PDB file of C-alpha atoms in Angstrom:
ATOM      1  CA  HIS A   1      61.772  36.398  21.025  1.00 50.00           C
ATOM      2  CA  ARG A   2      60.099  36.644  17.635  1.00 51.00           C
ATOM      3  CA  ARG A   3      57.401  39.173  17.112  1.00 53.00           C
ATOM      4  CA  HIS A   4      54.158  38.132  15.535  1.00 50.00           C
ATOM      5  CA  PRO A   5      53.788  39.479  11.993  1.00 48.00           C
ATOM      6  CA  CYS A   6      50.863  41.519  13.208  1.00 50.00           C
ATOM      7  CA  HIS A   7      53.223  43.442  15.470  1.00 52.00           C
ATOM      8  CA  THR A   8      55.702  44.477  12.770  1.00 50.00           C
ATOM      9  CA  GLY A   9      53.861  47.630  12.049  1.00 51.00           C
ATOM     10  CA  LYS A  10      53.176  46.465   8.512  1.00 51.00           C
ATOM     11  CA  SER A  11      49.616  46.386   7.388  1.00 51.00           C
ATOM     12  CA  ALA A  12      48.062  42.914   7.200  1.00 51.00           C
ATOM     13  CA  THR A  13      47.228  41.539   3.766  1.00 55.00           C
ATOM     14  CA  HIS A  14      43.483  41.870   3.054  1.00 57.00           C
ATOM     15  CA  VAL A  15      41.964  38.576   1.806  1.00 58.00           C
ATOM     16  CA  GLN A  16      39.316  39.096  -0.806  1.00 59.00           C
ATOM     17  CA  GLY A  17      36.130  36.989  -0.502  1.00 54.00           C
ATOM     18  CA  PRO A  18      33.979  35.886  -3.417  1.00 57.00           C
ATOM     19  CA  PRO A  19      32.427  38.709  -5.363  1.00 59.00           C
ATOM     20  CA  ALA A  20      29.063  39.754  -4.068  1.00 58.00           C
ATOM     21  CA  GLN A  21      26.163  38.227  -5.978  1.00 60.00           C
ATOM     22  CA  SER A  22      24.030  40.545  -7.951  1.00 69.00           C
ATOM     23  CA  ASN A  23      20.324  40.729  -7.264  1.00 73.00           C
ATOM     24  CA  ALA A  24      19.735  39.031 -10.602  1.00 70.00           C
ATOM     25  CA  SER A  25      22.004  36.116  -9.670  1.00 69.00           C
ATOM     26  CA  ARG A  26      20.343  35.671  -6.302  1.00 69.00           C
ATOM     27  CA  GLU A  27      16.925  35.725  -7.946  1.00 72.00           C
ATOM     28  CA  LYS A  28      18.067  33.131 -10.472  1.00 69.00           C
ATOM     29  CA  LEU A  29      19.240  30.828  -7.673  1.00 66.00           C
ATOM     30  CA  ARG A  30      15.962  31.285  -5.819  1.00 78.00           C
ATOM     31  CA  ASN A  31      14.042  30.369  -8.965  1.00 83.00           C
ATOM     32  CA  PHE A  32      16.256  27.309  -9.495  1.00 83.00           C
ATOM     33  CA  ASP A  33      15.716  26.193  -5.897  1.00 85.00           C
ATOM     34  CA  ALA A  34      11.975  26.642  -6.394  1.00 86.00           C
ATOM     35  CA  GLN A  35      12.132  24.434  -9.486  1.00 88.00           C
ATOM     36  CA  ILE A  36      13.942  21.742  -7.494  1.00 89.00           C
ATOM     37  CA  VAL A  37      11.325  21.844  -4.741  1.00 87.00           C
ATOM     38  CA  SER A  38       8.512  21.817  -7.292  1.00 88.00           C
ATOM     39  CA  ASN A  39      10.016  18.842  -9.112  1.00 91.00           C
ATOM     40  CA  ALA A  40      10.578  16.956  -5.848  1.00 91.00           C
ATOM     41  CA  ASN A  41       6.957  17.538  -4.812  1.00 91.00           C
ATOM     42  CA  LYS A  42       5.747  16.398  -8.224  1.00 93.00           C
ATOM     43  CA  LEU A  43       7.769  13.177  -7.976  1.00 94.00           C
ATOM     44  CA  LEU A  44       6.447  12.593  -4.456  1.00 92.00           C
ATOM     45  CA  ILE A  45       2.847  12.943  -5.638  1.00 94.00           C
ATOM     46  CA  GLU A  46       3.439  10.644  -8.615  1.00 95.00           C
ATOM     47  CA  GLY A  47       5.197   8.075  -6.423  1.00 94.00           C
ATOM     48  CA  ARG A  48       2.393   8.146  -3.863  1.00 94.00           C
ATOM     49  CA  LYS A  49      -0.165   7.589  -6.632  1.00 95.00           C
ATOM     50  CA  THR A  50       1.814   4.623  -7.979  1.00 96.00           C
ATOM     51  CA  PHE A  51       2.274   3.161  -4.492  1.00 96.00           C
ATOM     52  CA  ARG A  52      -1.399   3.473  -3.639  1.00 96.00           C
ATOM     53  CA  PHE A  53      -3.170   2.626  -6.878  1.00 96.00           C
ATOM     54  CA  ASP A  54      -0.908   0.915  -9.460  1.00 97.00           C
ATOM     55  CA  THR A  55      -1.402  -2.847  -9.715  1.00 96.00           C
ATOM     56  CA  PHE A  56       1.297  -3.263 -12.384  1.00 96.00           C
ATOM     57  CA  GLY A  57      -1.146  -5.567 -14.181  1.00 96.00           C
ATOM     58  CA  ASP A  58      -1.383  -8.141 -11.382  1.00 95.00           C
ATOM     59  CA  GLU A  59      -5.160  -8.293 -11.808  1.00 97.00           C
ATOM     60  CA  ALA A  60      -4.361 -10.886 -14.489  1.00 96.00           C
ATOM     61  CA  PHE A  61      -3.340 -13.180 -11.626  1.00 95.00           C
ATOM     62  CA  TRP A  62      -5.599 -12.206  -8.710  1.00 97.00           C
ATOM     63  CA  GLY A  63      -8.695 -11.803 -10.832  1.00 97.00           C
ATOM     64  CA  GLY A  64      -7.854 -13.655 -14.038  1.00 96.00           C
ATOM     65  CA  GLN A  65      -6.427 -16.833 -12.525  1.00 96.00           C
ATOM     66  CA  LEU A  66      -7.566 -16.950  -8.915  1.00 97.00           C
ATOM     67  CA  GLN A  67     -10.940 -15.278  -9.623  1.00 98.00           C
ATOM     68  CA  LEU A  68     -10.743 -13.427  -6.316  1.00 98.00           C
ATOM     69  CA  HIS A  69     -13.268 -10.847  -7.497  1.00 98.00           C
ATOM     70  CA  GLN A  70     -15.899 -13.589  -7.758  1.00 98.00           C
ATOM     71  CA  ALA A  71     -15.472 -14.341  -4.071  1.00 98.00           C
ATOM     72  CA  ILE A  72     -15.755 -10.637  -3.264  1.00 98.00           C
ATOM     73  CA  LYS A  73     -19.012 -10.269  -5.216  1.00 97.00           C
ATOM     74  CA  GLY A  74     -20.669 -13.386  -3.905  1.00 97.00           C
ATOM     75  CA  ALA A  75     -23.351 -15.441  -5.614  1.00 98.00           C
ATOM     76  CA  ALA A  76     -26.043 -12.787  -5.144  1.00 97.00           C
ATOM     77  CA  LEU A  77     -24.054 -10.393  -7.341  1.00 97.00           C
ATOM     78  CA  GLY A  78     -22.963 -12.922  -9.965  1.00 96.00           C
ATOM     79  CA  GLY A  79     -19.936 -14.317  -8.150  1.00 97.00           C
ATOM     80  CA  VAL A  80     -19.542 -17.320  -5.881  1.00 97.00           C
ATOM     81  CA  GLY A  81     -20.111 -17.994  -2.214  1.00 96.00           C
ATOM     82  CA  PRO A  82     -21.442 -15.560   0.371  1.00 97.00           C
ATOM     83  CA  GLY A  83     -19.315 -12.632  -0.825  1.00 98.00           C
ATOM     84  CA  ILE A  84     -17.025 -10.411   1.232  1.00 98.00           C
ATOM     85  CA  SER A  85     -18.857  -7.676   3.093  1.00 98.00           C
ATOM     86  CA  PRO A  86     -17.101  -4.651   4.630  1.00 98.00           C
ATOM     87  CA  THR A  87     -17.435  -6.286   8.043  1.00 98.00           C
ATOM     88  CA  THR A  88     -15.707  -9.423   6.761  1.00 98.00           C
ATOM     89  CA  ALA A  89     -13.086  -7.361   4.923  1.00 98.00           C
ATOM     90  CA  LEU A  90     -12.230  -5.445   8.102  1.00 98.00           C
ATOM     91  CA  THR A  91     -12.002  -8.729  10.007  1.00 97.00           C
ATOM     92  CA  LEU A  92      -9.496  -9.919   7.395  1.00 97.00           C
ATOM     93  CA  GLY A  93      -7.405  -6.833   8.093  1.00 97.00           C
ATOM     94  CA  LEU A  94      -8.266  -4.811   5.009  1.00 98.00           C
ATOM     95  CA  LYS A  95      -8.450  -1.067   5.635  1.00 98.00           C
ATOM     96  CA  VAL A  96     -10.726   1.725   4.411  1.00 98.00           C
ATOM     97  CA  ASP A  97      -9.434   5.190   3.517  1.00 98.00           C
ATOM     98  CA  VAL A  98     -11.859   7.649   5.081  1.00 98.00           C
ATOM     99  CA  ASP A  99     -10.531  10.472   2.871  1.00 98.00           C
ATOM    100  CA  ALA A 100     -11.826   8.623  -0.201  1.00 98.00           C
ATOM    101  CA  LEU A 101     -15.384   8.616   1.136  1.00 98.00           C
ATOM    102  CA  PRO A 102     -17.800  11.378   0.129  1.00 97.00           C
ATOM    103  CA  GLN A 103     -19.235  13.333   3.033  1.00 97.00           C
ATOM    104  CA  PRO A 104     -22.825  12.058   2.570  1.00 97.00           C
ATOM    105  CA  LEU A 105     -21.537   8.483   2.909  1.00 97.00           C
ATOM    106  CA  ILE A 106     -19.556   9.425   6.029  1.00 97.00           C
ATOM    107  CA  ASN A 107     -22.705  10.927   7.508  1.00 97.00           C
ATOM    108  CA  GLN A 108     -24.673   7.762   6.737  1.00 97.00           C
ATOM    109  CA  LEU A 109     -21.954   5.620   8.338  1.00 96.00           C
ATOM    110  CA  LYS A 110     -22.102   7.730  11.481  1.00 96.00           C
ATOM    111  CA  GLN A 111     -25.881   7.300  11.571  1.00 96.00           C
ATOM    112  CA  GLY A 112     -25.619   3.535  11.082  1.00 95.00           C
ATOM    113  CA  LYS A 113     -27.501   3.709   7.793  1.00 97.00           C
ATOM    114  CA  VAL A 114     -24.946   1.757   5.722  1.00 97.00           C
ATOM    115  CA  ASN A 115     -25.251  -2.019   5.557  1.00 97.00           C
ATOM    116  CA  LEU A 116     -21.735  -3.194   6.359  1.00 97.00           C
ATOM    117  CA  ASN A 117     -22.793  -6.823   6.036  1.00 98.00           C
ATOM    118  CA  ASP A 118     -23.619  -6.523   2.326  1.00 98.00           C
ATOM    119  CA  PRO A 119     -20.952  -7.339  -0.318  1.00 98.00           C
ATOM    120  CA  ALA A 120     -22.592  -4.685  -2.512  1.00 98.00           C
ATOM    121  CA  THR A 121     -21.216  -2.108  -0.056  1.00 98.00           C
ATOM    122  CA  THR A 122     -17.736  -3.530  -0.578  1.00 98.00           C
ATOM    123  CA  LEU A 123     -18.155  -3.035  -4.328  1.00 98.00           C
ATOM    124  CA  ALA A 124     -19.224   0.553  -3.712  1.00 97.00           C
ATOM    125  CA  LEU A 125     -16.070   1.118  -1.655  1.00 98.00           C
ATOM    126  CA  LEU A 126     -13.939  -0.410  -4.409  1.00 98.00           C
ATOM    127  CA  ARG A 127     -15.473   1.994  -6.938  1.00 98.00           C
ATOM    128  CA  LEU A 128     -14.334   4.843  -4.693  1.00 97.00           C
ATOM    129  CA  ASN A 129     -10.774   3.438  -4.446  1.00 97.00           C
ATOM    130  CA  ALA A 130     -11.407   3.437  -0.709  1.00 98.00           C
ATOM    131  CA  VAL A 131     -10.161  -0.082   0.106  1.00 98.00           C
ATOM    132  CA  VAL A 132      -6.464   0.362   0.823  1.00 98.00           C
ATOM    133  CA  GLY A 133      -4.329  -1.690  -1.561  1.00 97.00           C
ATOM    134  CA  LEU A 134      -7.230  -3.391  -3.343  1.00 98.00           C
ATOM    135  CA  LYS A 135      -8.263  -2.070  -6.747  1.00 98.00           C
ATOM    136  CA  GLY A 136     -11.425  -3.121  -8.516  1.00 98.00           C
ATOM    137  CA  PHE A 137     -11.893  -2.984 -12.271  1.00 98.00           C
ATOM    138  CA  PHE A 138     -15.495  -2.526 -13.337  1.00 98.00           C
ATOM    139  CA  VAL A 139     -17.417  -3.007 -16.551  1.00 97.00           C
ATOM    140  CA  GLY A 140     -20.477  -0.900 -15.920  1.00 94.00           C
ATOM    141  CA  ASN A 141     -21.630  -1.902 -12.451  1.00 92.00           C
ATOM    142  CA  ASP A 142     -20.035  -5.345 -12.614  1.00 96.00           C
ATOM    143  CA  LEU A 143     -16.767  -6.044 -10.819  1.00 97.00           C
ATOM    144  CA  ASN A 144     -14.808  -7.592 -13.692  1.00 98.00           C
ATOM    145  CA  THR A 145     -11.502  -8.286 -11.952  1.00 98.00           C
ATOM    146  CA  VAL A 146      -9.406  -7.155  -9.012  1.00 98.00           C
ATOM    147  CA  GLY A 147      -5.739  -6.387  -8.412  1.00 97.00           C
ATOM    148  CA  ILE A 148      -3.580  -5.453  -5.467  1.00 97.00           C
ATOM    149  CA  THR A 149      -1.130  -2.591  -4.986  1.00 97.00           C
ATOM    150  CA  CYS A 150       1.940  -2.045  -2.798  1.00 96.00           C
ATOM    151  CA  ALA A 151      -0.294  -0.409  -0.214  1.00 97.00           C
ATOM    152  CA  ILE A 152      -2.172  -3.595   0.677  1.00 96.00           C
ATOM    153  CA  CYS A 153       0.741  -4.766   2.858  1.00 94.00           C
ATOM    154  CA  HIS A 154       2.677  -1.531   3.309  1.00 95.00           C
ATOM    155  CA  SER A 155      -0.056   0.852   4.431  1.00 97.00           C
ATOM    156  CA  THR A 156      -2.555   0.967   7.228  1.00 97.00           C
ATOM    157  CA  VAL A 157      -4.907   3.618   8.646  1.00 98.00           C
ATOM    158  CA  ASP A 158      -5.017   5.553  11.906  1.00 98.00           C
ATOM    159  CA  ASN A 159      -8.445   4.165  12.949  1.00 98.00           C
ATOM    160  CA  SER A 160      -9.650   7.743  13.426  1.00 97.00           C
ATOM    161  CA  PHE A 161     -13.183   6.934  12.236  1.00 97.00           C
ATOM    162  CA  ALA A 162     -13.485   3.355  13.475  1.00 96.00           C
ATOM    163  CA  PHE A 163     -11.242   0.330  13.702  1.00 96.00           C
ATOM    164  CA  GLY A 164      -9.886  -0.255  10.203  1.00 97.00           C
ATOM    165  CA  ILE A 165     -11.319   3.016   8.886  1.00 98.00           C
ATOM    166  CA  GLY A 166      -9.284   6.211   8.947  1.00 98.00           C
ATOM    167  CA  HIS A 167      -6.604   8.298   7.271  1.00 98.00           C
ATOM    168  CA  ARG A 168      -3.922   6.436   5.344  1.00 98.00           C
ATOM    169  CA  LEU A 169      -0.543   5.769   6.944  1.00 97.00           C
ATOM    170  CA  ASP A 170       1.631   4.972   3.940  1.00 96.00           C
ATOM    171  CA  GLY A 171       4.728   2.940   4.662  1.00 94.00           C
ATOM    172  CA  TRP A 172       3.332   1.431   7.873  1.00 95.00           C
ATOM    173  CA  ALA A 173       3.107  -2.354   7.891  1.00 93.00           C
ATOM    174  CA  ASN A 174      -0.430  -3.700   7.994  1.00 95.00           C
ATOM    175  CA  ARG A 175       0.050  -6.279  10.711  1.00 94.00           C
ATOM    176  CA  ASP A 176      -3.679  -7.028  10.835  1.00 96.00           C
ATOM    177  CA  LEU A 177      -3.827  -8.241   7.239  1.00 96.00           C
ATOM    178  CA  ASP A 178      -4.604 -11.947   6.936  1.00 96.00           C
ATOM    179  CA  VAL A 179      -3.176 -12.540   3.472  1.00 94.00           C
ATOM    180  CA  GLY A 180      -3.633 -16.292   3.721  1.00 94.00           C
ATOM    181  CA  LYS A 181      -7.369 -16.168   4.400  1.00 96.00           C
ATOM    182  CA  ILE A 182      -7.884 -13.565   1.673  1.00 97.00           C
ATOM    183  CA  VAL A 183      -6.131 -15.736  -0.906  1.00 96.00           C
ATOM    184  CA  ALA A 184      -7.867 -18.858   0.416  1.00 96.00           C
ATOM    185  CA  ALA A 185     -11.216 -17.192  -0.323  1.00 97.00           C
ATOM    186  CA  ALA A 186     -10.434 -17.230  -4.060  1.00 97.00           C
ATOM    187  CA  PRO A 187     -12.472 -19.903  -5.868  1.00 97.00           C
ATOM    188  CA  ASP A 188      -9.652 -21.139  -8.110  1.00 97.00           C
ATOM    189  CA  LEU A 189      -6.352 -22.014  -6.459  1.00 96.00           C
ATOM    190  CA  SER A 190      -5.265 -24.335  -9.253  1.00 95.00           C
ATOM    191  CA  ALA A 191      -2.294 -22.078 -10.025  1.00 92.00           C
ATOM    192  CA  PHE A 192      -0.813 -23.047  -6.642  1.00 90.00           C
ATOM    193  CA  ALA A 193      -2.141 -26.617  -6.566  1.00 91.00           C
ATOM    194  CA  ASN A 194      -0.690 -27.495  -9.969  1.00 91.00           C
ATOM    195  CA  LEU A 195       2.676 -26.000  -9.056  1.00 86.00           C
ATOM    196  CA  LEU A 196       2.809 -27.902  -5.777  1.00 85.00           C
ATOM    197  CA  GLY A 197       1.268 -31.116  -7.059  1.00 87.00           C
ATOM    198  CA  VAL A 198      -1.319 -31.107  -4.275  1.00 89.00           C
ATOM    199  CA  SER A 199      -5.047 -30.505  -4.012  1.00 93.00           C
ATOM    200  CA  GLN A 200      -6.627 -27.078  -3.694  1.00 95.00           C
ATOM    201  CA  THR A 201      -7.939 -28.215  -0.317  1.00 95.00           C
ATOM    202  CA  THR A 202      -4.362 -28.670   0.883  1.00 91.00           C
ATOM    203  CA  VAL A 203      -3.388 -25.248  -0.468  1.00 92.00           C
ATOM    204  CA  ARG A 204      -6.291 -23.657   1.425  1.00 94.00           C
ATOM    205  CA  ALA A 205      -5.253 -25.424   4.615  1.00 92.00           C
ATOM    206  CA  VAL A 206      -1.748 -23.980   4.279  1.00 90.00           C
ATOM    207  CA  LEU A 207      -3.037 -20.493   3.482  1.00 92.00           C
ATOM    208  CA  ASN A 208      -5.423 -20.532   6.418  1.00 93.00           C
ATOM    209  CA  SER A 209      -2.560 -21.506   8.747  1.00 90.00           C
ATOM    210  CA  TRP A 210      -0.611 -18.265   8.208  1.00 89.00           C
ATOM    211  CA  GLY A 211      -2.527 -15.881  10.434  1.00 91.00           C
ATOM    212  CA  PRO A 212      -2.662 -12.066  10.487  1.00 93.00           C
ATOM    213  CA  GLY A 213       0.439 -10.135   9.534  1.00 90.00           C
ATOM    214  CA  LYS A 214       2.145 -13.163   7.995  1.00 87.00           C
ATOM    215  CA  PHE A 215       3.085 -14.075   4.437  1.00 83.00           C
ATOM    216  CA  ASP A 216       4.953 -17.269   3.656  1.00 76.00           C
ATOM    217  CA  ALA A 217       6.908 -16.529   0.496  1.00 73.00           C
ATOM    218  CA  GLU A 218       7.725 -20.205  -0.066  1.00 70.00           C
ATOM    219  CA  LEU A 219       4.205 -20.995  -1.230  1.00 71.00           C
ATOM    220  CA  VAL A 220       3.865 -18.069  -3.637  1.00 65.00           C
ATOM    221  CA  LEU A 221       7.456 -17.558  -4.747  1.00 59.00           C
ATOM    222  CA  ASP A 222       9.166 -20.924  -4.190  1.00 58.00           C
ATOM    223  CA  GLY A 223       6.254 -23.247  -4.893  1.00 53.00           C
ATOM    224  CA  LYS A 224       6.607 -25.124  -1.611  1.00 58.00           C
ATOM    225  CA  ALA A 225       3.852 -25.735   0.901  1.00 54.00           C
ATOM    226  CA  PHE A 226       6.196 -26.711   3.731  1.00 53.00           C
ATOM    227  CA  ASN A 227       9.973 -26.642   3.990  1.00 51.00           C
ATOM    228  CA  PRO A 228      11.387 -27.925   7.305  1.00 51.00           C
ATOM    229  CA  GLN A 229      14.923 -27.185   6.116  1.00 50.00           C
ATOM    230  CA  GLN A 230      14.468 -23.433   5.929  1.00 45.00           C
ATOM    231  CA  VAL A 231      12.947 -20.795   8.194  1.00 47.00           C
ATOM    232  CA  THR A 232      10.839 -18.432   6.116  1.00 47.00           C
ATOM    233  CA  ASP A 233      10.071 -14.771   6.632  1.00 46.00           C
ATOM    234  CA  GLY A 234       6.600 -15.732   7.807  1.00 48.00           C
ATOM    235  CA  VAL A 235       7.510 -18.655  10.106  1.00 45.00           C
ATOM    236  CA  VAL A 236       3.900 -19.735  10.092  1.00 42.00           C
ATOM    237  CA  THR A 237       3.709 -23.364   9.014  1.00 40.00           C
ATOM    238  CA  GLY A 238       4.642 -24.835  12.384  1.00 43.00           C
ATOM    239  CA  THR A 239       7.137 -27.230  10.785  1.00 42.00           C
ATOM    240  CA  ASN A 240      10.078 -24.801  10.545  1.00 40.00           C
TER     241      ASN A 240
END
């Protein structure tokens, strides 16, 4: 029977651990950790700002080519058509960030003193960057063009104030958004019509067929109105 080394009467070898850190070293590590956290928070804030408000220059398309801002303004404000009021915008699935609204405006909304059927109110909301994912560019008081940001499809609100009005929920899919009807409201769809070799009326019919929460990438990215050979992400044309 072999005895365990511990039972030999010899003292066990003492294993040395790492040297104890000095107070200065520990403080240095704490400061370094604080820098990491500070940098991470800074990147998060910058990324959120980009996600919410950066159009990456796409106003050249949405405003410059499609003239969507003219449809938003309406004829009474120098655009075309009836304009898009807040009521209409909410019906189309666009959302309003309540945190972007000044308190006096919130009070007026609660008292029913804001005309939500007036496109001029939509312009006021755009000036406040309060329409989630939709960014207006103004020259004086005139809406000169409009662009969209990542948030238009990838954010919604919690409806804490009213349906479609509340605190932002970044990263949540906006399943109420009717992209097709919003694009169809633009006065100039020649960019699509010329690519497809069809009339703008046909393009509008396709856009209006999508429905809320759907986006058929074939029309915008592949230049095809209908493709019975391939099921798209949207699956909205009825011919797939």
